[in-house]
Short mmCIF file of C-alpha atoms and ligand atoms in Angstrom, two decimals:
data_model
loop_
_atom_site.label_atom_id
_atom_site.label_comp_id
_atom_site.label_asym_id
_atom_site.label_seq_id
_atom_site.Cartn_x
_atom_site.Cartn_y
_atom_site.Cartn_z
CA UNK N 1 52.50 12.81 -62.08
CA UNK N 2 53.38 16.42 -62.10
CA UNK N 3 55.41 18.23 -64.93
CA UNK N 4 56.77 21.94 -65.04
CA UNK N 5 56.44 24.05 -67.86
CA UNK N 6 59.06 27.35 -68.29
CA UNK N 7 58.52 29.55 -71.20
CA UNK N 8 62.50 31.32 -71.33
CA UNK N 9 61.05 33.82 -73.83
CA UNK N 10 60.35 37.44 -72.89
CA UNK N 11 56.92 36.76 -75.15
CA UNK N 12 53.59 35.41 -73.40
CA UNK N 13 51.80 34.52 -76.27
CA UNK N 14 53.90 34.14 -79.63
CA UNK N 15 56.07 31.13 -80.81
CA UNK N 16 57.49 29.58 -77.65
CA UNK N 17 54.41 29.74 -75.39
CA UNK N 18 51.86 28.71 -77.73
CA UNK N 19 54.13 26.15 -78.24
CA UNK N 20 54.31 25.31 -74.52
CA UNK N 21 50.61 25.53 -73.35
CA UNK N 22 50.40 22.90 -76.38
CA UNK N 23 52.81 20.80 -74.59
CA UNK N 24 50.76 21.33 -71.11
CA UNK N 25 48.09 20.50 -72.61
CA UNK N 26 49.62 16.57 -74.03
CA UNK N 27 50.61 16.35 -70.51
CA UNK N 28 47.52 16.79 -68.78
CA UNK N 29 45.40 14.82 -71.01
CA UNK N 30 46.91 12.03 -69.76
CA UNK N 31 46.83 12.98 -66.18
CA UNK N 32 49.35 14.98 -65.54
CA UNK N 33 49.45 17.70 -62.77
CA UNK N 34 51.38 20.85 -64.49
CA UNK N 35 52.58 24.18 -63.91
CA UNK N 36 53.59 26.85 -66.00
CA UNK N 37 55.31 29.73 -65.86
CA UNK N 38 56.88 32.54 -67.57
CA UNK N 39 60.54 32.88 -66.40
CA UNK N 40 60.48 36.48 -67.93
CA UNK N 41 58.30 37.04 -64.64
CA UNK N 42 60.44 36.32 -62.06
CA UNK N 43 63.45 38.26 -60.76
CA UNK N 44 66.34 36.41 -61.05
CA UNK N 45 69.84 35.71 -62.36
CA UNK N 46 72.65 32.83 -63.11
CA UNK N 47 74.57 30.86 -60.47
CA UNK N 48 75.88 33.64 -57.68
CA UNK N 49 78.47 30.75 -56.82
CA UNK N 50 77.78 31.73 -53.50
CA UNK N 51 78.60 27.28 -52.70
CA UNK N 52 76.00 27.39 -50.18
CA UNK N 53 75.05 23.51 -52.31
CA UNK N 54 78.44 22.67 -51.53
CA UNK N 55 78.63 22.75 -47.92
CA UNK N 56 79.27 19.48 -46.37
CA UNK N 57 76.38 20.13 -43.94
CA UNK N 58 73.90 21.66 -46.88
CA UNK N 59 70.81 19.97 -48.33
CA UNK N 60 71.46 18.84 -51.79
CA UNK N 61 69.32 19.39 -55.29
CA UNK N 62 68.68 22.89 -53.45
CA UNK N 63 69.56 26.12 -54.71
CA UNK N 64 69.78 28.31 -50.80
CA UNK N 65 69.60 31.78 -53.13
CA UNK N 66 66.80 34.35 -52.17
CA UNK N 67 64.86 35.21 -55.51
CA UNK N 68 62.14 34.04 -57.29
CA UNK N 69 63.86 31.34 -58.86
CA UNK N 70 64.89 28.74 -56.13
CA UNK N 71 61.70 28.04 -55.16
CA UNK N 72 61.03 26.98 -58.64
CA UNK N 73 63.71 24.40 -58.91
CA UNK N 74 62.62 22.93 -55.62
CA UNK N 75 59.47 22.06 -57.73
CA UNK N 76 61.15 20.86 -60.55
CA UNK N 77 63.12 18.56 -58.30
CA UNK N 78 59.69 17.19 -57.12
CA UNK N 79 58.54 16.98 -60.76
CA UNK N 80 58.31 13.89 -63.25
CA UNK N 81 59.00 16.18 -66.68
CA UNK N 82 60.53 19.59 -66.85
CA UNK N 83 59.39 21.23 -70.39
CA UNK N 84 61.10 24.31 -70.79
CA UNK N 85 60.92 26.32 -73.86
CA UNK N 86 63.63 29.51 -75.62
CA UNK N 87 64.14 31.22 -78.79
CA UNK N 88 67.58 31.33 -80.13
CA UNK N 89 68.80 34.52 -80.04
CA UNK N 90 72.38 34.92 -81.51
CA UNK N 91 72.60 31.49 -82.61
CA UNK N 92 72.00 29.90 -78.60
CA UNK N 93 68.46 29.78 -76.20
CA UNK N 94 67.74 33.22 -74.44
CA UNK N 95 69.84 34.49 -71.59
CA UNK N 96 67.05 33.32 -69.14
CA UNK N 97 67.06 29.59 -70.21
CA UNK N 98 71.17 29.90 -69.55
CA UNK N 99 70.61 31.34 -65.91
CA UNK N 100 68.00 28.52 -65.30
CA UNK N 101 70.28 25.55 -66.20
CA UNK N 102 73.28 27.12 -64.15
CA UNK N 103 71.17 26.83 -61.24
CA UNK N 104 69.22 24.02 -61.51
CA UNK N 105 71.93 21.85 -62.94
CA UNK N 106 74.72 23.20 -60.71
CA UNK N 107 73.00 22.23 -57.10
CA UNK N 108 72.53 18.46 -58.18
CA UNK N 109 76.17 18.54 -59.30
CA UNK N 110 78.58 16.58 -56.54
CA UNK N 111 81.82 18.50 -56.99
CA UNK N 112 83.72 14.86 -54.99
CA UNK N 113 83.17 13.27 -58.23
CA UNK N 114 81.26 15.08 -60.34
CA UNK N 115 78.39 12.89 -60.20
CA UNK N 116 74.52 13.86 -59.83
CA UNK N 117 73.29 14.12 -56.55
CA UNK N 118 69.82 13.91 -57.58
CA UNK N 119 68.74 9.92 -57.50
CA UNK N 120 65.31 10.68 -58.83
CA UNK N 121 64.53 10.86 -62.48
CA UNK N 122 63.19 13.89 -64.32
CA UNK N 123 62.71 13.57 -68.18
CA UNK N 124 63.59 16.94 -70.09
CA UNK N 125 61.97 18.18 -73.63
CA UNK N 126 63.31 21.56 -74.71
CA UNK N 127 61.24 23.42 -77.49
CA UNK N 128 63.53 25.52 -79.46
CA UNK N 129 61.59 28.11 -81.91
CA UNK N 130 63.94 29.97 -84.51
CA UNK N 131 63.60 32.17 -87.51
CA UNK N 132 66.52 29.49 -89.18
CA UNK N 133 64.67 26.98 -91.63
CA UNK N 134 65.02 23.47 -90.89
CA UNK N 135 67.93 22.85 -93.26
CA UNK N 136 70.08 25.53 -91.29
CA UNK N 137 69.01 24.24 -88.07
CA UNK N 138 70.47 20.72 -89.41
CA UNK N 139 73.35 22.10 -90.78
CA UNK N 140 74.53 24.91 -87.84
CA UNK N 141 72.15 24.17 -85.04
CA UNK N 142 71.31 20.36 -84.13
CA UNK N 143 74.90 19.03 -82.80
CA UNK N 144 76.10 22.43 -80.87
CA UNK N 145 72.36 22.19 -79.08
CA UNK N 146 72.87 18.54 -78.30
CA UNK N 147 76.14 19.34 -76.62
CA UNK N 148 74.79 22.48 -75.11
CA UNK N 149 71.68 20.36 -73.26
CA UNK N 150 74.09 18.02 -71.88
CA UNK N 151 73.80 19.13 -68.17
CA UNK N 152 70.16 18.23 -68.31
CA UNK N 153 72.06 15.12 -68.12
CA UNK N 154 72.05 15.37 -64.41
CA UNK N 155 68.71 14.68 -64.27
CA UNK N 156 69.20 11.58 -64.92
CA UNK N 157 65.92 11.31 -67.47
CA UNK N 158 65.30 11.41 -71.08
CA UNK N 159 66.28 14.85 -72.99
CA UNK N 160 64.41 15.52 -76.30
CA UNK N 161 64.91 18.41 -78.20
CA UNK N 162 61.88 19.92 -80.34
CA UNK N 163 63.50 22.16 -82.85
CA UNK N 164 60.64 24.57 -84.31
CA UNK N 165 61.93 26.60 -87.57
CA UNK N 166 61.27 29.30 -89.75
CA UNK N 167 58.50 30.92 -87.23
CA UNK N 168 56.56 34.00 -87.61
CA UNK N 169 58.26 36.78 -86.01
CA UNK N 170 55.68 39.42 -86.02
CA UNK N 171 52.01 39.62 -87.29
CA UNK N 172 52.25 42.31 -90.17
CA UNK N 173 56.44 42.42 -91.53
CA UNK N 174 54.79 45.61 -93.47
CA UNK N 175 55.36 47.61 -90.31
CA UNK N 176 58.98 46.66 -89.51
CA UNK N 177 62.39 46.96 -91.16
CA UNK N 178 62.21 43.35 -91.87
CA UNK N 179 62.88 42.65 -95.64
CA UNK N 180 65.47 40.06 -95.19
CA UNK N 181 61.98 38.12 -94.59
CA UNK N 182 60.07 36.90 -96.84
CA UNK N 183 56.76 37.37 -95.48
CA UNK N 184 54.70 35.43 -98.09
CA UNK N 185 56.95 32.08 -96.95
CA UNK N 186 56.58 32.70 -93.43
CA UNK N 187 52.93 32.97 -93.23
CA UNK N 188 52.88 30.00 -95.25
CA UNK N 189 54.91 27.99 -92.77
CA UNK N 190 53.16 29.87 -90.03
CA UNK N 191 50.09 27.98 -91.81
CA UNK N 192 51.42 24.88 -92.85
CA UNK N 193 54.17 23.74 -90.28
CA UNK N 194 52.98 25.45 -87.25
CA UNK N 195 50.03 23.49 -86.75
CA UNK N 196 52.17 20.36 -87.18
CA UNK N 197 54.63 21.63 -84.34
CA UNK N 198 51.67 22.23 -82.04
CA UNK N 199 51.06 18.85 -82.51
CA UNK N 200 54.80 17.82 -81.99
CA UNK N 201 54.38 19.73 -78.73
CA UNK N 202 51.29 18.29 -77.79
CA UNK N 203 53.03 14.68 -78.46
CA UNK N 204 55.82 15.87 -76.44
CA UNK N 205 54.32 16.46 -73.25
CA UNK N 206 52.64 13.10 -73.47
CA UNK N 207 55.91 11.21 -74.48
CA UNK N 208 58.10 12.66 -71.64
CA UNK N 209 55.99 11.26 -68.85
CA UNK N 210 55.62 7.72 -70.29
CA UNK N 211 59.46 7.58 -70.63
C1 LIG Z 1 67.45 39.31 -80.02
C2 LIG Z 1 67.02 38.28 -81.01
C3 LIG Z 1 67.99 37.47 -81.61
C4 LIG Z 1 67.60 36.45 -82.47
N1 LIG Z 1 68.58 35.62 -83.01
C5 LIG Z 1 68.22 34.57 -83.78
C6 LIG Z 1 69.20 33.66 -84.28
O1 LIG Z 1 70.39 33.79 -84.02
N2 LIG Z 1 68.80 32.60 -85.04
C7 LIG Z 1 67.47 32.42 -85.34
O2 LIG Z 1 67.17 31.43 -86.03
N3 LIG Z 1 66.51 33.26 -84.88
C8 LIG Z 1 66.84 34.33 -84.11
N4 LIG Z 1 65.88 35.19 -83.61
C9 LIG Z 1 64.46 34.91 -83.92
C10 LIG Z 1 63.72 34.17 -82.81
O3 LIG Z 1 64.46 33.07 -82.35
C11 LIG Z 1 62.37 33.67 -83.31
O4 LIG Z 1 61.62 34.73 -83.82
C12 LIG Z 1 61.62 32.97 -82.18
O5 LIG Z 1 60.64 32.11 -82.72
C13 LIG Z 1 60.95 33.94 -81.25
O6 LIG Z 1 60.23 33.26 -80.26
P1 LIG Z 1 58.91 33.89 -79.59
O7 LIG Z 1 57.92 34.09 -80.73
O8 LIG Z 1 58.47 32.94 -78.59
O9 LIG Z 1 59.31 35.21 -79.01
C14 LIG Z 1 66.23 36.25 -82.78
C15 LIG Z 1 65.28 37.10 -82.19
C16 LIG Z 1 65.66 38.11 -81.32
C17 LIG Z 1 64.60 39.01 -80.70
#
């Protein structure tokens, strides 16, 4: 069993990655080869449409662009669970999780019938960490991310979304022009909730490889 773990936030060690190497950790206590990295890393961008995975002669579920990235979704195409984690930033995941899913999604897509090439089965969780409480994330969130983590679809697994809310931006909101935040509630949720998302997490990366 082998799952991939990709942290899409610029930050090693807040929300989102703690979050993650929670999630690595469910998956390898029951057995599970994994591999994590931090997109933020690697030089890359979106789709060039360049339609080298289009040629008739071309390997399929293989993205032929140069960069630190293609490699990458060769080993999520050999993988069992994909875990990749974002914050929202202006109300969608971060500009890295975007470029991945152009390119991973767009060389298993069959442009004859826009079917998936890919006849494996990958299942997806997607941690999502926001400052939005759980109540907005209902409200404004939960159906536009649905839609938006269709083309995981191609990859013909499971897709489970693990909305984390109301996080802890920064350590000490005394040092920042923050005061739309209360910082008493956040700590509290940082205390509270947090540990119960780790958890989630933890669950997650167990759940996705039994699926
Ligand atoms: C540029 C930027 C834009 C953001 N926009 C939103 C937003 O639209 N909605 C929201 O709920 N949180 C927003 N946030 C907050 C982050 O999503 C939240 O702090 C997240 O947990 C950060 O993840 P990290 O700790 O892994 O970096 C934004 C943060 C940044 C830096």
């Amino acid at each position: 069993m082998k799952t991939t773990i990709l942290n899409a936030s610029p930050r090693k060690n807040w929300n989102t990655a703690e979050l993650l190497k929670s999630a690595q950790k469910g998956a390898e206590s029951v057995g599970s080869e994994t591999e994590y990295i931090d997109l933020y890393d690697l030089n890359f961008a979106g789709c060039r449409s360049c339609l080298l995975c289009k040629r008739k002669d071309g390997q399929r579920n293989h993205c032929f662009w140069k960069d630190d990235l293609s490699p990458v979704i060769d080993r999520i195409y050999e993988s069992d669970a994909l875990i990749v984690g974002a914050p929202i930033y202006f109300g969608n995941p971060t500009s890295q999780f975007f470029a991945l899913m152009e390119r991973l999604i767009f060389v298993a897509l069959s442009y004859d019938d826009y079917s998936s090439y890919f006849d494996g089965k990958i299942n997806v969780g997607v941690v999502l960490t926001m400052n939005a409480p759980k109540n907005l994330y209902d409200q404004l969130y939960a159906e536009k991310f649905d839609a938006l983590l269709k083309p995981f679809s191609f990859l013909k697994g499971s897709i489970k979304i693990l909305p984390v809310c109301d996080t802890l931006q920064v350590k000490d909101y005394s040092k920042f022009n923050m005061g739309g935040f209360n910082e008493a509630h956040k700590k509290e949720v940082r205390e509270t909730q947090f540990p119960k998302d780790l958890d989630a997490a933890f669950r997650l990366g167990i759940e996705l490889l039994k699926l």
